mmCIF file of C-alpha atoms in Angstrom:
data_model
loop_
_atom_site.group_PDB
_atom_site.id
_atom_site.type_symbol
_atom_site.label_atom_id
_atom_site.label_comp_id
_atom_site.label_asym_id
_atom_site.label_seq_id
_atom_site.Cartn_x
_atom_site.Cartn_y
_atom_site.Cartn_z
ATOM 1 C CA MET A 1 16.379 -15.805 -0.086
ATOM 2 C CA LYS A 2 19.446 -15.027 2.028
ATOM 3 C CA ILE A 3 19.727 -11.482 3.369
ATOM 4 C CA VAL A 4 22.922 -10.345 5.096
ATOM 5 C CA VAL A 5 22.918 -7.261 7.343
ATOM 6 C CA SER A 6 26.464 -6.026 7.999
ATOM 7 C CA GLU A 7 25.730 -2.943 10.152
ATOM 8 C CA PHE A 8 23.318 -1.988 12.914
ATOM 9 C CA MET A 9 19.641 -1.322 12.271
ATOM 10 C CA ASP A 10 16.304 -1.655 14.040
ATOM 11 C CA GLU A 11 16.298 -5.439 14.264
ATOM 12 C CA THR A 12 12.521 -5.636 14.657
ATOM 13 C CA ALA A 13 12.131 -4.391 11.066
ATOM 14 C CA LEU A 14 13.647 -7.671 9.852
ATOM 15 C CA SER A 15 10.414 -9.441 10.791
ATOM 16 C CA GLY A 16 9.101 -7.947 7.554
ATOM 17 C CA PHE A 17 10.940 -10.649 5.645
ATOM 18 C CA SER A 18 9.289 -14.016 5.069
ATOM 19 C CA ASN A 19 9.833 -16.871 7.513
ATOM 20 C CA GLU A 20 11.238 -18.767 4.543
ATOM 21 C CA ASP A 21 14.002 -16.199 4.097
ATOM 22 C CA GLN A 22 17.369 -16.683 5.767
ATOM 23 C CA VAL A 23 18.214 -13.410 7.500
ATOM 24 C CA LEU A 24 21.669 -12.973 9.009
ATOM 25 C CA TYR A 25 21.782 -9.937 11.291
ATOM 26 C CA ALA A 26 25.476 -9.536 12.101
ATOM 27 C CA PRO A 27 26.395 -5.856 12.510
ATOM 28 C CA GLY A 28 29.948 -6.834 13.439
ATOM 29 C CA LEU A 29 30.597 -8.043 9.896
ATOM 30 C CA VAL A 30 31.507 -4.505 8.837
ATOM 31 C CA ASP A 31 34.715 -4.968 10.863
ATOM 32 C CA ASP A 32 35.442 -8.528 9.682
ATOM 33 C CA ARG A 33 35.856 -8.316 5.928
ATOM 34 C CA GLY A 34 36.790 -11.965 5.464
ATOM 35 C CA ALA A 35 33.720 -13.212 7.310
ATOM 36 C CA LEU A 36 31.511 -10.786 5.403
ATOM 37 C CA LEU A 37 32.770 -11.962 2.029
ATOM 38 C CA GLY A 38 32.274 -15.551 3.093
ATOM 39 C CA GLU A 39 28.646 -14.952 4.076
ATOM 40 C CA LEU A 40 27.989 -13.229 0.751
ATOM 41 C CA ALA A 41 28.931 -16.280 -1.315
ATOM 42 C CA ASP A 42 25.293 -17.368 -1.438
ATOM 43 C CA ALA A 43 23.541 -14.115 -0.457
ATOM 44 C CA ASP A 44 20.716 -12.568 -2.456
ATOM 45 C CA ALA A 45 20.648 -9.241 -0.612
ATOM 46 C CA LEU A 46 22.951 -7.089 1.502
ATOM 47 C CA ILE A 47 21.913 -4.324 3.895
ATOM 48 C CA VAL A 48 24.544 -1.743 4.875
ATOM 49 C CA ARG A 49 25.062 1.694 6.354
ATOM 50 C CA ASN A 50 27.994 3.857 5.290
ATOM 51 C CA ARG A 51 30.994 1.849 6.499
ATOM 52 C CA THR A 52 30.617 -1.348 4.478
ATOM 53 C CA GLN A 53 32.560 -0.875 1.252
ATOM 54 C CA VAL A 54 30.444 -2.348 -1.533
ATOM 55 C CA ASN A 55 33.215 -2.453 -4.126
ATOM 56 C CA GLN A 56 34.303 -4.846 -6.858
ATOM 57 C CA GLU A 57 35.945 -7.192 -4.349
ATOM 58 C CA LEU A 58 32.674 -7.548 -2.454
ATOM 59 C CA LEU A 59 30.589 -7.919 -5.597
ATOM 60 C CA ASP A 60 32.970 -10.589 -6.916
ATOM 61 C CA ALA A 61 32.378 -12.502 -3.687
ATOM 62 C CA ALA A 62 28.583 -12.250 -4.072
ATOM 63 C CA PRO A 63 27.636 -13.774 -7.443
ATOM 64 C CA ASN A 64 23.940 -14.129 -6.509
ATOM 65 C CA LEU A 65 23.503 -10.625 -5.125
ATOM 66 C CA GLN A 66 20.389 -8.879 -6.420
ATOM 67 C CA VAL A 67 20.110 -5.816 -4.203
ATOM 68 C CA VAL A 68 21.995 -3.607 -1.767
ATOM 69 C CA GLY A 69 19.747 -1.864 0.753
ATOM 70 C CA ARG A 70 21.305 1.314 2.136
ATOM 71 C CA LEU A 71 20.279 2.341 5.655
ATOM 72 C CA GLY A 72 20.542 6.030 4.762
ATOM 73 C CA VAL A 73 20.975 8.070 1.614
ATOM 74 C CA GLY A 74 24.694 8.600 0.938
ATOM 75 C CA LEU A 75 26.082 6.193 -1.638
ATOM 76 C CA ASP A 76 29.801 6.990 -1.747
ATOM 77 C CA ASN A 77 30.651 3.630 -0.127
ATOM 78 C CA ILE A 78 28.919 1.787 -2.977
ATOM 79 C CA ASP A 79 30.416 1.229 -6.437
ATOM 80 C CA LEU A 80 27.326 2.220 -8.377
ATOM 81 C CA ASP A 81 28.830 1.570 -11.814
ATOM 82 C CA THR A 82 29.817 -2.006 -10.998
ATOM 83 C CA CYS A 83 26.468 -2.640 -9.336
ATOM 84 C CA ALA A 84 24.705 -1.392 -12.467
ATOM 85 C CA SER A 85 26.849 -3.526 -14.764
ATOM 86 C CA ARG A 86 25.948 -6.610 -12.728
ATOM 87 C CA GLN A 87 22.280 -5.641 -12.433
ATOM 88 C CA VAL A 88 22.498 -5.252 -8.666
ATOM 89 C CA ALA A 89 19.863 -2.764 -7.506
ATOM 90 C CA VAL A 90 20.957 -0.116 -4.993
ATOM 91 C CA CYS A 91 18.161 1.188 -2.766
ATOM 92 C CA PRO A 92 18.761 4.140 -0.426
ATOM 93 C CA ALA A 93 16.221 4.928 2.289
ATOM 94 C CA THR A 94 15.358 8.269 0.736
ATOM 95 C CA GLY A 95 13.574 10.635 3.103
ATOM 96 C CA ALA A 96 13.555 8.329 6.105
ATOM 97 C CA ASN A 97 16.193 10.217 8.105
ATOM 98 C CA THR A 98 15.349 13.732 6.887
ATOM 99 C CA LEU A 99 13.807 14.871 10.169
ATOM 100 C CA SER A 100 16.729 13.558 12.221
ATOM 101 C CA VAL A 101 19.286 15.491 10.180
ATOM 102 C CA ALA A 102 17.169 18.638 10.004
ATOM 103 C CA GLU A 103 16.799 18.763 13.772
ATOM 104 C CA TYR A 104 20.545 18.189 14.213
ATOM 105 C CA VAL A 105 21.346 21.131 11.930
ATOM 106 C CA ILE A 106 18.916 23.473 13.684
ATOM 107 C CA THR A 107 20.151 22.421 17.120
ATOM 108 C CA ALA A 108 23.785 22.925 16.101
ATOM 109 C CA ALA A 109 23.008 26.377 14.718
ATOM 110 C CA LEU A 110 21.269 27.435 17.925
ATOM 111 C CA VAL A 111 24.010 26.070 20.190
ATOM 112 C CA LEU A 112 26.890 27.546 18.207
ATOM 113 C CA VAL A 113 25.369 30.998 17.670
ATOM 114 C CA ARG A 114 24.295 31.324 21.306
ATOM 115 C CA GLY A 115 27.571 29.895 22.649
ATOM 116 C CA ALA A 116 26.223 29.468 26.170
ATOM 117 C CA TYR A 117 26.174 25.710 26.582
ATOM 118 C CA HIS A 118 29.799 24.709 27.196
ATOM 119 C CA SER A 119 30.274 26.167 30.672
ATOM 120 C CA ALA A 120 29.427 23.249 32.978
ATOM 121 C CA ALA A 121 33.046 22.662 34.052
ATOM 122 C CA GLU A 122 33.621 26.348 34.798
ATOM 123 C CA MET A 123 30.380 26.614 36.741
ATOM 124 C CA GLN A 124 31.238 23.487 38.737
ATOM 125 C CA ALA A 125 34.611 25.054 39.539
ATOM 126 C CA GLY A 126 32.830 28.044 41.053
ATOM 127 C CA ASP A 127 33.317 30.442 38.139
ATOM 128 C CA TRP A 128 30.569 32.749 36.860
ATOM 129 C CA PRO A 129 31.549 33.370 33.173
ATOM 130 C CA ARG A 130 28.489 35.446 32.374
ATOM 131 C CA ASN A 131 30.085 38.066 30.125
ATOM 132 C CA ALA A 132 32.050 35.469 28.161
ATOM 133 C CA LEU A 133 28.855 33.606 27.316
ATOM 134 C CA ILE A 134 26.851 36.451 25.826
ATOM 135 C CA GLY A 135 26.186 34.991 22.380
ATOM 136 C CA GLY A 136 23.716 35.790 19.643
ATOM 137 C CA GLU A 137 20.311 34.909 18.243
ATOM 138 C CA VAL A 138 19.704 33.046 15.003
ATOM 139 C CA SER A 139 16.648 35.171 14.261
ATOM 140 C CA GLY A 140 17.500 37.727 11.595
ATOM 141 C CA ARG A 141 20.575 35.821 10.411
ATOM 142 C CA CYS A 142 20.995 34.201 7.021
ATOM 143 C CA LEU A 143 21.133 30.435 6.818
ATOM 144 C CA GLY A 144 22.996 29.301 3.720
ATOM 145 C CA LEU A 145 22.277 25.852 2.309
ATOM 146 C CA TRP A 146 24.774 24.399 -0.151
ATOM 147 C CA GLY A 147 22.582 21.831 -1.855
ATOM 148 C CA PHE A 148 18.798 22.142 -1.764
ATOM 149 C CA GLY A 149 17.440 18.618 -1.724
ATOM 150 C CA GLY A 150 14.906 17.145 0.670
ATOM 151 C CA ILE A 151 16.943 17.468 3.866
ATOM 152 C CA ALA A 152 18.025 21.042 3.132
ATOM 153 C CA ARG A 153 14.420 21.999 2.419
ATOM 154 C CA ALA A 154 13.331 20.539 5.771
ATOM 155 C CA VAL A 155 16.069 22.566 7.465
ATOM 156 C CA ALA A 156 14.869 25.700 5.667
ATOM 157 C CA VAL A 157 11.291 25.311 6.918
ATOM 158 C CA ARG A 158 12.452 25.005 10.514
ATOM 159 C CA ALA A 159 14.945 27.856 10.232
ATOM 160 C CA GLN A 160 12.294 30.159 8.766
ATOM 161 C CA ALA A 161 10.113 29.418 11.792
ATOM 162 C CA LEU A 162 12.977 30.764 13.927
ATOM 163 C CA GLY A 163 13.091 34.006 11.968
ATOM 164 C CA MET A 164 16.078 33.209 9.764
ATOM 165 C CA THR A 165 16.317 34.213 6.127
ATOM 166 C CA ILE A 166 17.319 31.422 3.747
ATOM 167 C CA ALA A 167 19.742 31.442 0.835
ATOM 168 C CA ALA A 168 20.600 28.315 -1.126
ATOM 169 C CA TYR A 169 22.771 27.192 -4.007
ATOM 170 C CA ASP A 170 21.981 24.091 -6.033
ATOM 171 C CA PRO A 171 22.679 24.054 -9.780
ATOM 172 C CA PHE A 172 20.708 20.801 -10.102
ATOM 173 C CA VAL A 173 17.397 22.381 -9.067
ATOM 174 C CA ALA A 174 15.786 24.301 -11.938
ATOM 175 C CA ALA A 175 15.434 28.045 -11.487
ATOM 176 C CA ASP A 176 11.667 27.851 -12.051
ATOM 177 C CA ASP A 177 11.125 25.033 -9.545
ATOM 178 C CA PRO A 178 8.423 26.020 -7.008
ATOM 179 C CA VAL A 179 10.709 24.943 -4.125
ATOM 180 C CA TRP A 180 12.525 28.278 -4.464
ATOM 181 C CA SER A 181 9.464 30.165 -3.197
ATOM 182 C CA GLY A 182 10.554 32.186 -0.173
ATOM 183 C CA ILE A 183 14.205 31.189 -0.695
ATOM 184 C CA GLN A 184 16.960 33.352 -2.133
ATOM 185 C CA ARG A 185 18.370 31.288 -5.011
ATOM 186 C CA CYS A 186 22.100 31.947 -5.391
ATOM 187 C CA GLU A 187 23.756 31.805 -8.794
ATOM 188 C CA SER A 188 27.085 30.567 -7.429
ATOM 189 C CA GLY A 189 28.747 29.077 -4.396
ATOM 190 C CA ASP A 190 30.642 32.318 -3.849
ATOM 191 C CA GLU A 191 27.390 34.261 -3.689
ATOM 192 C CA LEU A 192 26.120 31.855 -1.062
ATOM 193 C CA LEU A 193 29.313 31.999 1.003
ATOM 194 C CA GLN A 194 29.322 35.789 1.110
ATOM 195 C CA GLN A 195 25.979 36.018 2.902
ATOM 196 C CA SER A 196 25.852 32.856 5.027
ATOM 197 C CA ASP A 197 25.942 33.676 8.740
ATOM 198 C CA VAL A 198 25.314 29.956 9.182
ATOM 199 C CA LEU A 199 26.315 27.582 6.389
ATOM 200 C CA SER A 200 24.974 24.029 6.263
ATOM 201 C CA LEU A 201 26.289 21.573 3.677
ATOM 202 C CA HIS A 202 24.004 19.125 1.840
ATOM 203 C CA VAL A 203 26.100 17.747 -1.025
ATOM 204 C CA PRO A 204 27.527 14.317 -1.892
ATOM 205 C CA LEU A 205 31.268 13.704 -1.917
ATOM 206 C CA THR A 206 32.502 13.905 -5.517
ATOM 207 C CA ASP A 207 35.647 15.130 -7.231
ATOM 208 C CA SER A 208 34.031 18.566 -7.536
ATOM 209 C CA THR A 209 32.936 18.787 -3.886
ATOM 210 C CA ARG A 210 36.093 17.452 -2.224
ATOM 211 C CA ASN A 211 37.496 20.210 0.030
ATOM 212 C CA LEU A 212 34.630 22.422 -1.102
ATOM 213 C CA ILE A 213 35.007 24.387 2.122
ATOM 214 C CA ASP A 214 38.689 25.215 2.438
ATOM 215 C CA ALA A 215 40.589 28.252 3.697
ATOM 216 C CA ALA A 216 39.716 30.254 0.572
ATOM 217 C CA ALA A 217 36.002 29.499 0.919
ATOM 218 C CA ILE A 218 36.001 30.358 4.623
ATOM 219 C CA ALA A 219 37.658 33.704 3.825
ATOM 220 C CA LYS A 220 34.611 34.625 1.711
ATOM 221 C CA MET A 221 32.176 34.045 4.598
ATOM 222 C CA PRO A 222 31.145 36.746 7.087
ATOM 223 C CA ALA A 223 33.547 37.011 10.025
ATOM 224 C CA GLY A 224 32.380 34.793 12.856
ATOM 225 C CA ALA A 225 30.092 32.653 10.676
ATOM 226 C CA VAL A 226 29.077 29.157 11.716
ATOM 227 C CA LEU A 227 29.707 26.016 9.622
ATOM 228 C CA ILE A 228 27.707 22.772 9.890
ATOM 229 C CA ASN A 229 28.631 19.626 7.968
ATOM 230 C CA THR A 230 26.281 16.643 8.081
ATOM 231 C CA ALA A 231 26.919 15.760 4.436
ATOM 232 C CA ARG A 232 30.114 13.800 3.894
ATOM 233 C CA GLY A 233 33.642 13.858 5.237
ATOM 234 C CA GLY A 234 36.080 15.211 2.675
ATOM 235 C CA VAL A 235 33.711 18.003 1.643
ATOM 236 C CA VAL A 236 35.383 20.123 4.326
ATOM 237 C CA ASP A 237 39.106 20.758 4.787
ATOM 238 C CA GLU A 238 39.243 19.882 8.475
ATOM 239 C CA THR A 239 42.594 21.546 9.130
ATOM 240 C CA ALA A 240 41.366 24.779 7.546
ATOM 241 C CA VAL A 241 38.245 24.707 9.741
ATOM 242 C CA ALA A 242 40.297 24.161 12.910
ATOM 243 C CA GLU A 243 42.613 27.041 12.025
ATOM 244 C CA ALA A 244 39.679 29.317 11.193
ATOM 245 C CA LEU A 245 38.081 28.585 14.571
ATOM 246 C CA ARG A 246 41.318 29.361 16.388
ATOM 247 C CA SER A 247 41.673 32.667 14.536
ATOM 248 C CA GLU A 248 37.959 33.426 14.990
ATOM 249 C CA ALA A 249 37.450 33.697 11.234
ATOM 250 C CA LEU A 250 34.741 31.134 11.994
ATOM 251 C CA GLY A 251 32.639 31.618 15.088
ATOM 252 C CA GLY A 252 31.725 27.960 15.443
ATOM 253 C CA ALA A 253 31.482 24.640 13.649
ATOM 254 C CA ALA A 254 29.656 21.341 13.961
ATOM 255 C CA LEU A 255 31.186 18.386 12.142
ATOM 256 C CA ASP A 256 29.341 15.079 12.071
ATOM 257 C CA VAL A 257 31.300 13.526 9.205
ATOM 258 C CA PHE A 258 35.032 13.217 8.619
ATOM 259 C CA GLU A 259 37.526 12.408 5.915
ATOM 260 C CA SER A 260 38.670 9.445 7.991
ATOM 261 C CA GLU A 261 35.944 7.444 9.723
ATOM 262 C CA PRO A 262 35.925 6.328 12.446
ATOM 263 C CA LEU A 263 37.873 9.443 13.484
ATOM 264 C CA THR A 264 41.196 8.332 14.941
ATOM 265 C CA GLU A 265 42.953 10.015 17.843
ATOM 266 C CA ASP A 266 45.672 11.168 15.467
ATOM 267 C CA ALA A 267 43.198 12.642 12.973
ATOM 268 C CA ALA A 268 41.307 14.320 15.791
ATOM 269 C CA SER A 269 44.440 15.981 17.183
ATOM 270 C CA ARG A 270 43.987 18.890 14.738
ATOM 271 C CA PHE A 271 40.909 19.879 16.753
ATOM 272 C CA LYS A 272 42.659 20.004 20.129
ATOM 273 C CA ASP A 273 41.651 23.051 22.169
ATOM 274 C CA VAL A 274 39.587 24.490 19.295
ATOM 275 C CA PRO A 275 36.793 26.766 20.626
ATOM 276 C CA ASN A 276 33.044 26.472 19.965
ATOM 277 C CA LEU A 277 33.350 23.159 18.163
ATOM 278 C CA ILE A 278 30.906 20.241 18.109
ATOM 279 C CA LEU A 279 32.203 16.859 16.952
ATOM 280 C CA THR A 280 29.815 13.911 16.610
ATOM 281 C CA PRO A 281 30.362 10.393 15.178
ATOM 282 C CA HIS A 282 28.286 10.452 11.938
ATOM 283 C CA ILE A 283 25.112 10.394 13.979
ATOM 284 C CA ALA A 284 23.071 13.314 12.606
ATOM 285 C CA GLY A 285 20.742 11.016 10.697
ATOM 286 C CA VAL A 286 20.471 8.385 13.418
ATOM 287 C CA THR A 287 17.848 8.931 16.086
ATOM 288 C CA LYS A 288 15.741 6.223 17.696
ATOM 289 C CA GLU A 289 12.766 7.285 15.619
ATOM 290 C CA GLY A 290 14.828 7.793 12.471
ATOM 291 C CA ASN A 291 16.443 4.373 12.823
ATOM 292 C CA VAL A 292 13.014 2.744 12.927
ATOM 293 C CA ARG A 293 11.940 4.589 9.770
ATOM 294 C CA VAL A 294 15.183 3.932 7.895
ATOM 295 C CA SER A 295 15.164 0.258 8.804
ATOM 296 C CA SER A 296 11.522 -0.230 7.803
ATOM 297 C CA VAL A 297 11.981 1.553 4.469
ATOM 298 C CA THR A 298 15.131 -0.436 3.699
ATOM 299 C CA VAL A 299 13.453 -3.776 4.376
ATOM 300 C CA GLU A 300 10.557 -2.813 2.108
ATOM 301 C CA ASN A 301 12.990 -1.679 -0.616
ATOM 302 C CA VAL A 302 14.893 -4.966 -0.486
ATOM 303 C CA LYS A 303 11.700 -7.042 -0.461
ATOM 304 C CA ARG A 304 10.391 -5.212 -3.492
ATOM 305 C CA VAL A 305 13.499 -6.061 -5.515
ATOM 306 C CA LEU A 306 13.684 -9.674 -4.363
ATOM 307 C CA ASN A 307 10.003 -10.293 -5.038
ATOM 308 C CA HIS A 308 10.354 -8.995 -8.600
ATOM 309 C CA GLY A 309 13.798 -10.353 -9.355
#
């Protein structure tokens, strides 16, 4: 079997494939579309993260492809309908990066609510901005979770340990599901927005979630609320978030995903001089430990399909 890996992963996990398999680990292929399509001409499996576009063009170039292993859980870069029509299995690494994302969300909430961790330059300049850095505590605040799947539930457990109350909205989780125990189940997104001192997004990018958090949504949130997006770029109206931070309608925001990735200098210009803002390069789910888990799970997923194909 030929397995092509077009983005970075824990390379040691590839030893899980048979010595008889031909494994091409070439994470630079994501930026060389022609070379990638050429390597797929006789490939049986493809392993990707979120940047490789597994669309009809790619599938046309890979007539023998049996499986796409996704190093993560988001699938918006994969044409699921075309994969299904060609009997190409798509295998996300469900659950493998949950802890990484959950810790990112909790850390972002703590940093943004406290507001005391961006003063190194002032301190080095001899300033003593003590009064300006008197922030708040997350304990006693409401954490809102839009989407209540596995990652959001892991966030909830950790937030409850910090004394936060939890509200969540997810129309795809039945009202009588035991996971709602100890959680305020909201009937609508508006209900969630109105009480979220900290709002964390856990939804896929679809037509219905594009620009889910725009100026109108932000206006429904408590003044000075904090927004965290580790879900998908495009779910948040980035210009609206920047403007809300400048006007202090939002008290802080952490954005790990963007409508345009990688984030260009031009696209990032909207965030210039915006206060209490954390920007990270789609890294919430990628820790050293998480990468090992995701890579191992993905190799096992791909092997399972190839061995039963």
